[in-house]
């Protein structure tokens, strides 16, 4: 899926030579202890102590080293004493890695009986961090600000969320997306500026004819297909026609061939996300269903109908969610249940990731009324109930915009025996009408990245690193305020441009 263990966050402590060598030795000892103590929950990213920064030259050099270090995904900055912020200008201007500003203090409590001016000179984060904060704001830097005692669970959790976003941002800078075919014809929202995406988000989107994929079929042996279909037999409940000696067993073998070919193509090309479309299937017997589902379960991003923005977003969400409870998937707002205040049934033709269910998926085969190909094999299941987020990345012309809706997944009130696709039923926050109106006013797409593992904070941190507009629809959303936010954001982005 994704390995955090080789990644590092660098802990940079600001001070100056004004206070003498003894004070600087204490600053270094405290900073090293804090760096060791920042064990971020469920995130095996290492926090690495760096020597205390006391000059503009040392700060600049550290930022250059961070930029070039393949293992460094970001810097956590803290001012133990007062660190005159003009020393940070050149370094911060050059920094290309995400920045978190930890506003903390080595000691949790004041030593009331013994506090003196030596203590005050040593422990100056209260105004040292404000000096740093002013400069970062003056420079219009995107950064995460975390406030509180460094051992507190809440502080560690905020940093862990940011670290996951930084890991996804690190991954995005080398993210290659393979597009088999083009967008679904005449669809607007799945289009976008790939050059701007490379500049802004790091994504490299590369188009291929479907023949480039089907060429891989010649390299897939019958033995490989035998082994993969045996895996299907063991891992999933198979519908009777797909079982050994079943009348449509060959369709399962063809699905296995497609999965093997896709994996080979993606792995050989270094791709971590891909798209396809039912309108471009020349040379293929069926639309990839179970193949796309299983690749997503292994951490690949996917987008239907050529939707490369959602494919890349799903990959980034997979990285952020790695190791957390709950799954992450490509999703689509498909149809509504307008009773019970209004509910959304999310699904797609075939391609929903099985990581979002607690049940054993069932492999089934059914006709697909579009595409003109043989019946495709797919995994059928219902998403597990609980909180989740839906996220959409859209191209607004002069900028990218991310829209996120907090939702609550629920069990369907009745069985769905004739719906042969994976699905999720949810209640959007704050309510159906407000959420749908806000989503439509913001231009949110029908395709989304759906996650039970992530919170809006993960996605907001990621959007901040990318300089992407972020809009949240949750329990606090008011349509009047949301409309105003859209107007203010339009004005702000046009002025900044």
XYZ file of N, CA and C in Angstrom, residues 55-314:
780
model
N 21.347 31.510 12.889
C 21.770 32.479 11.884
C 20.956 32.305 10.614
N 20.907 33.354 9.805
C 20.200 33.277 8.526
C 20.836 32.232 7.618
N 22.161 32.106 7.684
C 22.855 31.154 6.831
C 22.481 29.720 7.179
N 22.422 29.412 8.473
C 22.087 28.036 8.880
C 20.643 27.692 8.532
N 19.750 28.669 8.640
C 18.343 28.440 8.291
C 18.213 28.182 6.792
N 18.872 29.010 6.000
C 18.819 28.855 4.539
C 19.368 27.501 4.119
N 20.495 27.109 4.722
C 21.109 25.837 4.370
C 20.202 24.671 4.727
N 19.542 24.738 5.886
C 18.636 23.653 6.279
C 17.486 23.523 5.289
N 16.927 24.641 4.860
C 15.802 24.588 3.917
C 16.238 24.019 2.571
N 17.426 24.367 2.116
C 17.935 23.787 0.872
C 18.123 22.282 1.014
N 18.662 21.850 2.147
C 18.862 20.421 2.378
C 17.531 19.687 2.432
N 16.528 20.303 3.060
C 15.199 19.687 3.123
C 14.618 19.521 1.718
N 14.798 20.542 0.886
C 14.276 20.464 -0.482
C 14.858 19.292 -1.252
N 16.123 19.008 -1.042
C 16.801 17.984 -1.844
C 16.780 16.606 -1.191
N 16.381 16.523 0.059
C 16.378 15.231 0.759
C 15.146 14.429 0.357
N 15.350 13.271 -0.257
C 14.228 12.454 -0.735
C 13.369 11.940 0.402
N 13.945 11.797 1.595
C 13.195 11.242 2.728
C 12.423 12.310 3.489
N 12.779 13.581 3.315
C 12.143 14.661 4.089
C 10.834 15.071 3.438
N 9.734 14.988 4.199
C 8.427 15.368 3.652
C 7.919 16.679 4.233
N 8.682 17.293 5.157
C 8.243 18.558 5.713
C 9.085 18.969 6.898
N 8.885 20.223 7.329
C 9.613 20.788 8.464
C 8.618 21.214 9.535
N 8.928 20.848 10.782
C 8.202 21.356 11.947
C 9.088 22.409 12.593
N 8.613 23.643 12.647
C 9.404 24.749 13.194
C 8.877 25.140 14.571
N 9.826 25.469 15.469
C 9.474 25.910 16.831
C 10.520 26.912 17.293
N 10.063 27.992 17.899
C 10.971 29.003 18.432
C 11.048 28.852 19.953
N 12.123 28.233 20.448
C 12.274 28.028 21.896
C 12.497 29.365 22.588
N 13.400 30.167 22.027
C 13.634 31.520 22.525
C 13.119 32.489 21.463
N 13.468 33.741 21.607
C 13.132 34.717 20.574
C 14.140 34.572 19.446
N 13.636 34.340 18.229
C 14.475 34.174 17.042
C 14.076 35.253 16.053
N 14.870 36.296 15.900
C 14.471 37.402 15.007
C 14.117 36.878 13.617
N 12.905 37.160 13.188
C 12.353 36.446 12.033
C 12.961 36.875 10.705
N 13.618 38.018 10.637
C 14.246 38.379 9.365
C 15.314 37.357 8.978
N 15.855 36.645 9.976
C 16.822 35.592 9.665
C 16.183 34.463 8.867
N 14.877 34.320 8.932
C 14.190 33.193 8.295
C 13.747 33.494 6.862
N 13.885 34.725 6.410
C 13.295 35.095 5.124
C 13.869 34.281 3.969
N 15.180 34.265 3.827
C 15.782 33.572 2.685
C 15.462 32.085 2.712
N 15.529 31.475 3.896
C 15.232 30.050 4.006
C 13.801 29.732 3.638
N 12.861 30.495 4.205
C 11.451 30.217 3.943
C 11.075 30.539 2.501
N 11.742 31.521 1.893
C 11.482 31.795 0.472
C 11.904 30.622 -0.400
N 12.936 29.914 0.019
C 13.441 28.806 -0.793
C 12.749 27.484 -0.485
N 12.064 27.383 0.657
C 11.511 26.098 1.108
C 10.386 25.631 0.195
N 10.498 24.388 -0.277
C 9.472 23.802 -1.138
C 8.768 22.620 -0.465
N 9.097 22.339 0.754
C 8.452 21.264 1.498
C 7.389 21.855 2.437
N 6.366 21.078 2.799
C 5.337 21.584 3.708
C 5.922 22.037 5.053
N 5.273 23.018 5.642
C 5.735 23.623 6.891
C 4.635 23.553 7.940
N 5.000 23.061 9.124
C 4.117 23.126 10.294
C 4.789 23.981 11.343
N 4.036 24.842 11.977
C 4.554 25.691 13.049
C 3.972 25.180 14.365
N 4.833 24.603 15.187
C 4.414 24.078 16.491
C 4.626 25.158 17.539
N 3.551 25.663 18.092
C 3.620 26.681 19.134
C 3.454 25.975 20.475
N 4.587 25.674 21.109
C 4.580 24.897 22.333
C 5.615 25.477 23.290
N 5.841 24.790 24.369
C 6.820 25.188 25.371
C 7.373 23.922 25.992
N 8.666 23.933 26.324
C 9.268 22.726 26.870
C 8.588 22.304 28.167
N 8.330 23.262 29.033
C 7.695 22.975 30.329
C 6.192 23.186 30.232
N 5.435 22.293 30.852
C 3.982 22.430 30.829
C 3.499 23.458 31.839
N 4.169 23.529 32.998
C 3.745 24.428 34.067
C 4.840 25.436 34.377
N 4.444 26.572 34.912
C 5.423 27.529 35.414
C 5.954 27.054 36.766
N 7.271 27.159 36.986
C 7.844 26.812 38.301
C 7.681 27.987 39.271
N 6.504 28.137 39.797
C 6.118 29.339 40.540
C 7.139 29.775 41.597
N 7.666 28.892 42.447
C 8.569 29.361 43.508
C 9.945 29.789 43.001
N 10.364 29.285 41.833
C 11.751 29.493 41.410
C 11.888 30.301 40.126
N 10.793 30.668 39.520
C 10.898 31.351 38.234
C 11.676 32.652 38.365
N 12.651 32.853 37.455
C 13.473 34.056 37.453
C 13.702 34.478 36.003
N 14.546 35.495 35.806
C 14.741 35.988 34.449
C 15.536 35.016 33.580
N 16.354 34.169 34.185
C 17.022 33.142 33.384
C 15.991 32.198 32.766
N 15.006 31.813 33.564
C 13.933 30.965 33.043
C 13.175 31.694 31.946
N 12.882 32.969 32.181
C 12.117 33.742 31.198
C 12.880 33.870 29.879
N 14.189 34.088 29.945
C 14.981 34.231 28.721
C 15.079 32.922 27.950
N 15.065 31.806 28.680
C 15.159 30.510 28.017
C 13.842 30.120 27.357
N 12.729 30.371 28.023
C 11.421 29.881 27.573
C 10.588 31.033 27.016
N 10.911 31.423 25.788
C 10.297 32.600 25.183
C 9.405 32.272 23.990
N 8.921 31.022 23.893
C 8.086 30.672 22.744
C 6.856 31.552 22.648
N 6.343 32.024 23.772
C 5.122 32.829 23.755
C 5.254 34.028 22.834
N 6.439 34.664 22.805
C 6.576 35.760 21.849
C 7.527 35.415 20.701
N 8.397 34.428 20.872
C 9.232 33.996 19.762
C 8.416 33.427 18.615
N 7.403 32.631 18.968
C 6.546 32.052 17.921
C 5.645 33.093 17.287
N 5.304 34.130 18.033
C 4.501 35.199 17.423
C 5.326 35.986 16.401
N 6.602 36.186 16.697
C 7.493 36.833 15.721
C 7.577 35.988 14.443
N 7.749 34.677 14.612
C 7.809 33.781 13.461
C 6.478 33.778 12.707
N 5.383 33.774 13.455
C 4.059 33.768 12.841
C 3.800 35.004 12.010
N 4.271 36.165 12.515
C 4.096 37.385 11.723
C 4.792 37.262 10.374
N 6.040 36.806 10.394
C 6.773 36.731 9.139
C 6.109 35.762 8.166
N 5.690 34.602 8.665
C 5.040 33.624 7.790
C 3.767 34.205 7.180
N 3.020 34.972 7.978
C 1.813 35.608 7.448
C 2.165 36.697 6.451
N 3.201 37.484 6.759
C 3.642 38.543 5.838
C 4.077 37.938 4.501
N 4.681 36.737 4.558
C 5.146 36.074 3.336
C 4.036 35.279 2.659
N 2.830 35.281 3.269
C 1.677 34.555 2.717
C 1.984 33.062 2.567
N 2.635 32.487 3.575
C 3.019 31.087 3.510
C 1.863 30.187 3.923
N 1.608 29.141 3.141
C 0.699 28.092 3.580
C 1.419 27.251 4.621
N 0.856 27.126 5.797
C 1.471 26.301 6.829
C 0.411 25.873 7.810
N 0.724 24.844 8.571
C -0.155 24.341 9.632
C 0.334 24.930 10.947
N -0.562 25.487 11.744
C -0.218 25.995 13.066
C -0.862 25.095 14.105
N -0.034 24.515 14.978
C -0.497 23.618 16.033
C -0.096 24.224 17.372
N -1.046 24.332 18.303
C -0.813 25.015 19.572
C -1.119 24.075 20.731
N -0.211 24.019 21.703
C -0.453 23.241 22.914
C 0.817 22.570 23.404
N 0.726 21.913 24.568
C 1.881 21.230 25.137
C 2.250 20.040 24.269
N 3.529 19.856 24.006
C 3.984 18.907 22.993
C 3.708 17.454 23.332
N 3.419 17.157 24.584
C 3.072 15.777 24.943
C 1.572 15.503 24.858
N 0.748 16.536 24.697
C -0.703 16.356 24.707
C -1.165 15.527 23.513
N -2.139 14.657 23.746
C -2.653 13.788 22.682
C -3.220 14.599 21.533
N -3.902 15.704 21.841
C -4.496 16.517 20.785
C -3.452 17.140 19.875
N -2.352 17.599 20.451
C -1.265 18.176 19.657
C -0.649 17.115 18.752
N -0.383 15.946 19.325
C 0.208 14.858 18.539
C -0.721 14.419 17.415
N -2.034 14.416 17.694
C -2.986 14.015 16.662
C -3.033 15.041 15.522
N -3.010 16.332 15.848
C -2.997 17.349 14.797
C -1.763 17.215 13.916
N -0.614 16.973 14.552
C 0.608 16.803 13.773
C 0.562 15.527 12.939
N -0.067 14.478 13.480
C -0.186 13.223 12.729
C -1.044 13.411 11.489
N -2.129 14.162 11.605
C -2.985 14.447 10.451
C -2.186 15.198 9.391
N -1.462 16.228 9.841
C -0.646 17.017 8.904
C 0.439 16.148 8.264
N 1.043 15.255 9.053
C 2.090 14.383 8.521
C 1.548 13.482 7.418
N 0.330 12.974 7.593
C -0.278 12.141 6.558
C -0.534 12.951 5.292
N -1.001 14.183 5.450
C -1.185 15.045 4.283
C 0.153 15.338 3.613
N 1.202 15.543 4.415
C 2.528 15.801 3.853
C 3.049 14.579 3.103
N 2.777 13.386 3.622
C 3.185 12.165 2.923
C 2.467 12.046 1.578
N 1.173 12.385 1.564
C 0.421 12.344 0.307
C 0.934 13.393 -0.672
N 1.294 14.554 -0.156
C 1.846 15.610 -1.007
C 3.194 15.166 -1.584
N 4.014 14.529 -0.760
C 5.294 13.982 -1.204
C 5.071 12.959 -2.321
N 4.093 12.081 -2.145
C 3.760 11.071 -3.150
C 3.242 11.719 -4.438
N 2.460 12.797 -4.282
C 1.845 13.446 -5.450
C 2.887 14.069 -6.373
N 4.047 14.456 -5.821
C 5.051 15.122 -6.648
C 5.642 14.188 -7.698
N 5.494 12.893 -7.504
C 5.965 11.915 -8.482
C 4.826 11.033 -8.995
N 3.590 11.480 -8.811
C 2.442 10.642 -9.152
C 2.187 10.634 -10.656
N 2.205 9.443 -11.230
C 1.908 9.254 -12.651
C 0.544 8.578 -12.789
N -0.310 9.181 -13.597
C -1.658 8.676 -13.832
C -1.745 8.201 -15.280
N -2.145 6.945 -15.485
C -2.320 6.398 -16.834
C -3.790 6.507 -17.230
N -4.039 7.086 -18.402
C -5.403 7.202 -18.912
C -5.543 6.306 -20.129
N -6.377 5.289 -20.034
C -6.662 4.412 -21.170
C -7.889 4.960 -21.880
N -7.668 5.532 -23.060
C -8.745 6.230 -23.733
C -8.848 7.653 -23.214
N -9.909 8.320 -23.564
C -10.096 9.729 -23.216
C -11.236 9.839 -22.208
N -11.652 11.079 -21.953
C -12.829 11.304 -21.128
C -14.084 10.787 -21.824
N -15.089 10.476 -21.038
C -16.404 10.203 -21.613
C -16.815 11.405 -22.454
N -17.274 11.150 -23.656
C -17.497 12.217 -24.619
C -18.527 13.245 -24.142
N -18.159 14.501 -24.316
C -19.026 15.650 -24.032
C -19.249 15.908 -22.547
N -18.576 15.170 -21.662
C -18.698 15.433 -20.223
C -17.775 16.593 -19.864
N -18.280 17.517 -19.035
C -17.523 18.729 -18.712
C -16.616 18.558 -17.495
N -17.147 18.018 -16.406
C -16.442 18.098 -15.130
C -15.205 17.219 -15.073
N -15.143 16.168 -15.900
C -13.971 15.304 -15.884
C -12.825 15.863 -16.712
N -13.055 16.949 -17.442
C -11.971 17.617 -18.159
C -11.133 18.427 -17.164
N -10.033 18.967 -17.633
C -9.195 19.786 -16.765
C -7.860 20.068 -17.422
N -7.148 21.010 -16.853
C -5.868 21.468 -17.378
C -4.753 20.599 -16.789
N -4.225 19.691 -17.596
C -3.191 18.770 -17.106
C -1.867 19.475 -16.853
N -1.589 20.518 -17.621
C -0.356 21.269 -17.387
C -0.426 21.981 -16.046
N -1.550 22.614 -15.769
C -1.712 23.291 -14.485
C -1.692 22.287 -13.337
N -2.251 21.096 -13.573
C -2.210 20.064 -12.538
C -0.781 19.645 -12.223
N 0.060 19.569 -13.261
C 1.467 19.244 -13.033
C 2.170 20.365 -12.279
N 1.860 21.623 -12.621
C 2.478 22.757 -11.942
C 2.003 22.881 -10.501
N 0.712 22.725 -10.290
C 0.124 22.991 -8.982
C 0.186 21.778 -8.056
N -0.088 20.593 -8.600
C -0.261 19.404 -7.762
C 0.821 18.353 -7.946
N 1.604 18.476 -9.003
C 2.664 17.498 -9.238
C 2.249 16.325 -10.096
N 0.967 16.203 -10.416
C 0.465 15.045 -11.146
C 0.981 15.032 -12.588
N 1.418 13.865 -13.037
C 1.779 13.662 -14.435
C 0.747 12.734 -15.049
N -0.066 13.255 -15.974
C -1.181 12.505 -16.552
C -0.822 12.125 -17.980
N -0.792 10.823 -18.261
C -0.322 10.338 -19.557
C -1.400 9.480 -20.224
N -1.678 9.774 -21.476
C -2.730 9.073 -22.195
C -2.193 7.908 -23.011
N -2.980 6.823 -23.058
C -2.614 5.635 -23.823
C -3.849 5.109 -24.547
N -3.614 4.541 -25.728
C -4.689 3.836 -26.409
C -4.970 2.528 -25.696
N -6.192 2.051 -25.820
C -6.543 0.797 -25.151
C -5.690 -0.359 -25.683
N -5.183 -0.199 -26.903
C -4.297 -1.221 -27.448
C -3.010 -1.372 -26.675
N -2.538 -0.297 -26.031
C -1.339 -0.398 -25.201
C -1.572 -1.328 -24.023
N -2.816 -1.381 -23.563
C -3.150 -2.314 -22.487
C -3.376 -3.725 -23.028
N -4.131 -3.836 -24.098
C -4.419 -5.182 -24.605
C -3.163 -5.866 -25.154
N -2.142 -5.093 -25.520
C -0.879 -5.702 -25.932
C -0.267 -6.544 -24.815
N -0.602 -6.170 -23.572
C -0.066 -6.921 -22.437
C -0.668 -8.322 -22.334
N -1.832 -8.545 -22.959
C -2.484 -9.860 -22.861
C -1.573 -10.984 -23.356
N -0.771 -10.684 -24.374
C 0.097 -11.718 -24.948
C 1.163 -12.183 -23.972
N 1.407 -11.364 -22.931
C 2.462 -11.705 -21.969
C 1.909 -12.395 -20.724
N 0.605 -12.611 -20.666
C -0.027 -13.238 -19.498
C -0.184 -14.730 -19.779
N 0.387 -15.543 -18.924
C 0.333 -16.996 -19.137
C -0.942 -17.584 -18.541
N -1.306 -18.755 -19.014
C -2.464 -19.457 -18.455
C -2.228 -19.829 -16.995
N -0.972 -20.117 -16.654
C -0.663 -20.426 -15.260
C -0.921 -19.253 -14.336
N -0.581 -18.030 -14.785
C -0.860 -16.833 -13.987
C -2.367 -16.663 -13.796
N -3.106 -16.909 -14.871
C -4.570 -16.796 -14.776
C -5.120 -17.847 -13.834
N -4.593 -19.068 -13.889
C -5.029 -20.130 -12.971
C -4.821 -19.702 -11.516
N -3.659 -19.148 -11.224
C -3.346 -18.762 -9.841
C -4.245 -17.627 -9.361
N -4.516 -16.657 -10.236
C -5.353 -15.534 -9.812
C -6.809 -15.958 -9.652
N -7.319 -16.782 -10.533
C -8.703 -17.244 -10.356
C -8.829 -18.116 -9.112
N -7.787 -18.857 -8.773
C -7.808 -19.624 -7.517
C -7.857 -18.678 -6.316
N -7.171 -17.542 -6.433
C -7.235 -16.534 -5.368
C -8.650 -15.977 -5.256
N -9.283 -15.694 -6.385
C -10.670 -15.251 -6.352
C -11.539 -16.280 -5.628
N -11.326 -17.569 -5.934
C -12.109 -18.638 -5.300
C -11.964 -18.605 -3.788
N -10.757 -18.331 -3.316
C -10.481 -18.395 -1.880
C -10.915 -17.140 -1.131
N -10.802 -15.977 -1.784
C -11.013 -14.702 -1.079
C -12.471 -14.264 -1.102
N -13.193 -14.569 -2.164
C -14.540 -14.057 -2.339
C -15.561 -15.188 -2.378
N -16.779 -14.822 -2.126
C -17.903 -15.720 -2.400
C -18.242 -15.564 -3.879
N -18.196 -16.632 -4.623
C -18.436 -16.558 -6.063
C -19.864 -16.961 -6.400
N -20.511 -16.161 -7.221
C -21.823 -16.550 -7.751
C -21.669 -17.849 -8.537
N -22.726 -18.629 -8.555
C -22.658 -19.968 -9.142
C -22.136 -19.989 -10.578
N -22.533 -19.061 -11.451
C -22.027 -19.138 -12.833
C -20.514 -18.962 -12.940
N -19.876 -18.346 -11.911
C -18.446 -18.094 -11.963
C -17.621 -19.187 -11.297
N -18.279 -20.086 -10.619
C -17.552 -21.133 -9.908
C -16.936 -22.127 -10.884
N -16.047 -22.973 -10.392
C -15.421 -23.983 -11.238
C -16.499 -24.795 -11.936
N -16.312 -24.967 -13.224
C -17.264 -25.678 -14.076
C -18.560 -24.908 -14.294
N -18.631 -23.664 -13.816
C -19.816 -22.844 -14.066
C -19.848 -22.370 -15.509
N -21.025 -22.017 -16.024
C -21.151 -21.646 -17.444
C -20.418 -20.364 -17.808
N -20.094 -19.505 -16.821
C -19.390 -18.255 -17.136
C -18.022 -18.176 -16.453
N -17.448 -19.335 -16.195
C -16.116 -19.378 -15.589
C -15.081 -18.679 -16.479
N -15.236 -18.800 -17.777
C -14.282 -18.159 -18.681
C -14.308 -16.634 -18.562
N -15.471 -16.065 -18.194
C -15.546 -14.617 -17.987
C -14.704 -14.216 -16.781
N -14.674 -15.078 -15.742
C -13.828 -14.805 -14.576
C -12.355 -14.868 -14.966
N -12.015 -15.845 -15.815
C -10.643 -15.949 -16.281
C -10.254 -14.732 -17.125
N -11.192 -14.230 -17.905
C -10.908 -13.030 -18.696
C -10.721 -11.821 -17.783
N -11.522 -11.735 -16.711
C -11.351 -10.655 -15.738
C -9.981 -10.745 -15.087
N -9.526 -11.967 -14.795
C -8.195 -12.159 -14.220
C -7.113 -11.720 -15.201
N -7.298 -12.038 -16.488
C -6.339 -11.623 -17.503
C -6.225 -10.091 -17.529
N -7.371 -9.410 -17.450
C -7.369 -7.945 -17.464
C -6.640 -7.405 -16.239
N -6.906 -7.988 -15.068
C -6.223 -7.520 -13.858
C -4.708 -7.702 -13.973
N -4.282 -8.865 -14.421
C -2.849 -9.131 -14.560
C -2.200 -8.165 -15.554
N -2.890 -7.901 -16.659
C -2.351 -6.983 -17.667
C -2.276 -5.558 -17.121
N -3.323 -5.148 -16.412
C -3.321 -3.811 -15.816
C -2.185 -3.657 -14.823
N -2.027 -4.624 -13.939
C -0.959 -4.548 -12.935
C 0.404 -4.465 -13.610
N 0.594 -5.285 -14.638
C 1.888 -5.275 -15.306
C 2.148 -3.917 -15.956
N 1.154 -3.395 -16.640
C 1.315 -2.100 -17.310
C 1.611 -1.004 -16.284
N 0.839 -0.959 -15.211
C 1.007 0.096 -14.214
C 2.343 -0.031 -13.501
N 2.714 -1.231 -13.123
C 3.962 -1.428 -12.385
C 5.176 -1.135 -13.261
N 5.147 -1.584 -14.500
C 6.282 -1.332 -15.394
C 6.439 0.158 -15.692
N 5.322 0.875 -15.718
C 5.380 2.308 -16.011
C 5.494 3.186 -14.789
N 5.467 2.601 -13.593
C 5.544 3.397 -12.372
C 4.291 4.207 -12.089
N 3.134 3.729 -12.560
C 1.870 4.443 -12.351
C 1.229 4.021 -11.029
N 0.665 5.002 -10.315
C -0.042 4.733 -9.067
C -1.526 5.074 -9.157
N -1.987 5.455 -10.336
C -3.401 5.757 -10.550
C -3.706 5.575 -12.033
N -4.987 5.310 -12.338
C -5.357 5.097 -13.736
C -6.828 5.383 -13.939
N -7.183 5.562 -15.204
C -8.577 5.735 -15.584
C -8.872 4.848 -16.794
N -10.136 4.551 -16.980
C -10.597 3.952 -18.229
C -11.993 4.488 -18.515
N -12.578 4.079 -19.604
C -13.945 4.487 -19.913
C -14.615 3.423 -20.767
N -15.880 3.227 -20.559
C -16.639 2.210 -21.299
C -16.745 2.551 -22.781
N -16.424 3.790 -23.172
C -16.490 4.175 -24.585
C -15.218 3.815 -25.354
N -14.166 3.409 -24.637
C -12.906 3.047 -25.278
C -12.491 1.661 -24.794
N -13.044 0.616 -25.448
C -12.772 -0.761 -25.017
C -12.379 -1.656 -26.190
N -11.946 -1.068 -27.290
C -11.631 -1.875 -28.470
C -10.554 -2.907 -28.126
N -10.850 -4.169 -28.415
C -9.895 -5.240 -28.138
C -10.041 -5.871 -26.771
N -10.971 -5.355 -25.954
C -11.210 -5.923 -24.630
C -12.564 -6.610 -24.612
N -12.634 -7.726 -23.914
C -13.896 -8.471 -23.856
C -14.893 -7.841 -22.906
N -14.395 -7.198 -21.837
C -15.293 -6.625 -20.831
C -14.622 -5.417 -20.189
N -15.434 -4.535 -19.659
C -14.928 -3.385 -18.908
C -14.273 -3.878 -17.615
N -13.088 -3.381 -17.274
C -12.467 -3.814 -16.016
C -13.343 -3.477 -14.813
N -13.764 -4.491 -14.087
C -14.573 -4.304 -12.888
C -13.804 -4.758 -11.665
N -13.724 -6.067 -11.479
C -13.006 -6.604 -10.330
C -11.538 -6.181 -10.353
N -10.981 -5.990 -11.539
C -9.582 -5.554 -11.638
C -9.409 -4.169 -11.020
N -10.268 -3.221 -11.384
C -10.177 -1.877 -10.823
C -10.418 -1.899 -9.318
N -11.359 -2.714 -8.872
C -11.664 -2.790 -7.444
C -10.478 -3.314 -6.647
N -9.847 -4.356 -7.147
C -8.728 -4.962 -6.425
C -7.476 -4.079 -6.469
N -7.263 -3.392 -7.572
C -6.133 -2.474 -7.634
C -6.314 -1.321 -6.656
N -7.535 -0.805 -6.548
C -7.782 0.225 -5.540
C -7.515 -0.300 -4.139
N -7.932 -1.529 -3.857
C -7.704 -2.112 -2.537
C -6.215 -2.201 -2.211
N -5.383 -2.253 -3.247
C -3.932 -2.302 -3.055
C -3.280 -0.931 -3.085
N -4.097 0.147 -3.123
C -3.549 1.487 -2.985
C -3.505 2.317 -4.246
N -3.915 1.776 -5.384
C -3.935 2.559 -6.617
C -5.144 3.499 -6.619
N -4.964 4.650 -7.255
C -6.092 5.536 -7.475
C -6.821 5.148 -8.745
N -8.125 5.405 -8.785
C -8.919 5.089 -9.969
C -9.967 6.171 -10.180
N -10.240 6.447 -11.457
C -11.329 7.331 -11.825
C -12.032 6.784 -13.051
N -13.343 6.744 -13.024
C -14.119 6.260 -14.148
C -14.264 7.311 -15.237
N -14.530 6.848 -16.460
C -14.797 7.722 -17.603
C -13.687 8.742 -17.850
N -12.446 8.332 -17.623
C -11.317 9.213 -17.899
C -11.085 10.296 -16.871
N -11.694 10.193 -15.704
C -11.608 11.249 -14.687
C -10.271 11.165 -13.951
N -9.252 11.774 -14.547
C -7.898 11.696 -13.989
C -7.745 12.477 -12.698
N -8.506 13.561 -12.527
C -8.404 14.342 -11.281
C -8.861 13.507 -10.089
N -9.961 12.776 -10.256
C -10.446 11.941 -9.158
C -9.532 10.741 -8.947
N -8.992 10.169 -10.027
C -8.053 9.059 -9.872
C -6.857 9.480 -9.029
N -6.302 10.657 -9.327
C -5.158 11.155 -8.561
C -5.552 11.463 -7.125
N -6.736 12.058 -6.940
C -7.196 12.371 -5.589
C -7.391 11.105 -4.764
N -7.970 10.064 -5.371
C -8.156 8.803 -4.650
C -6.805 8.234 -4.218
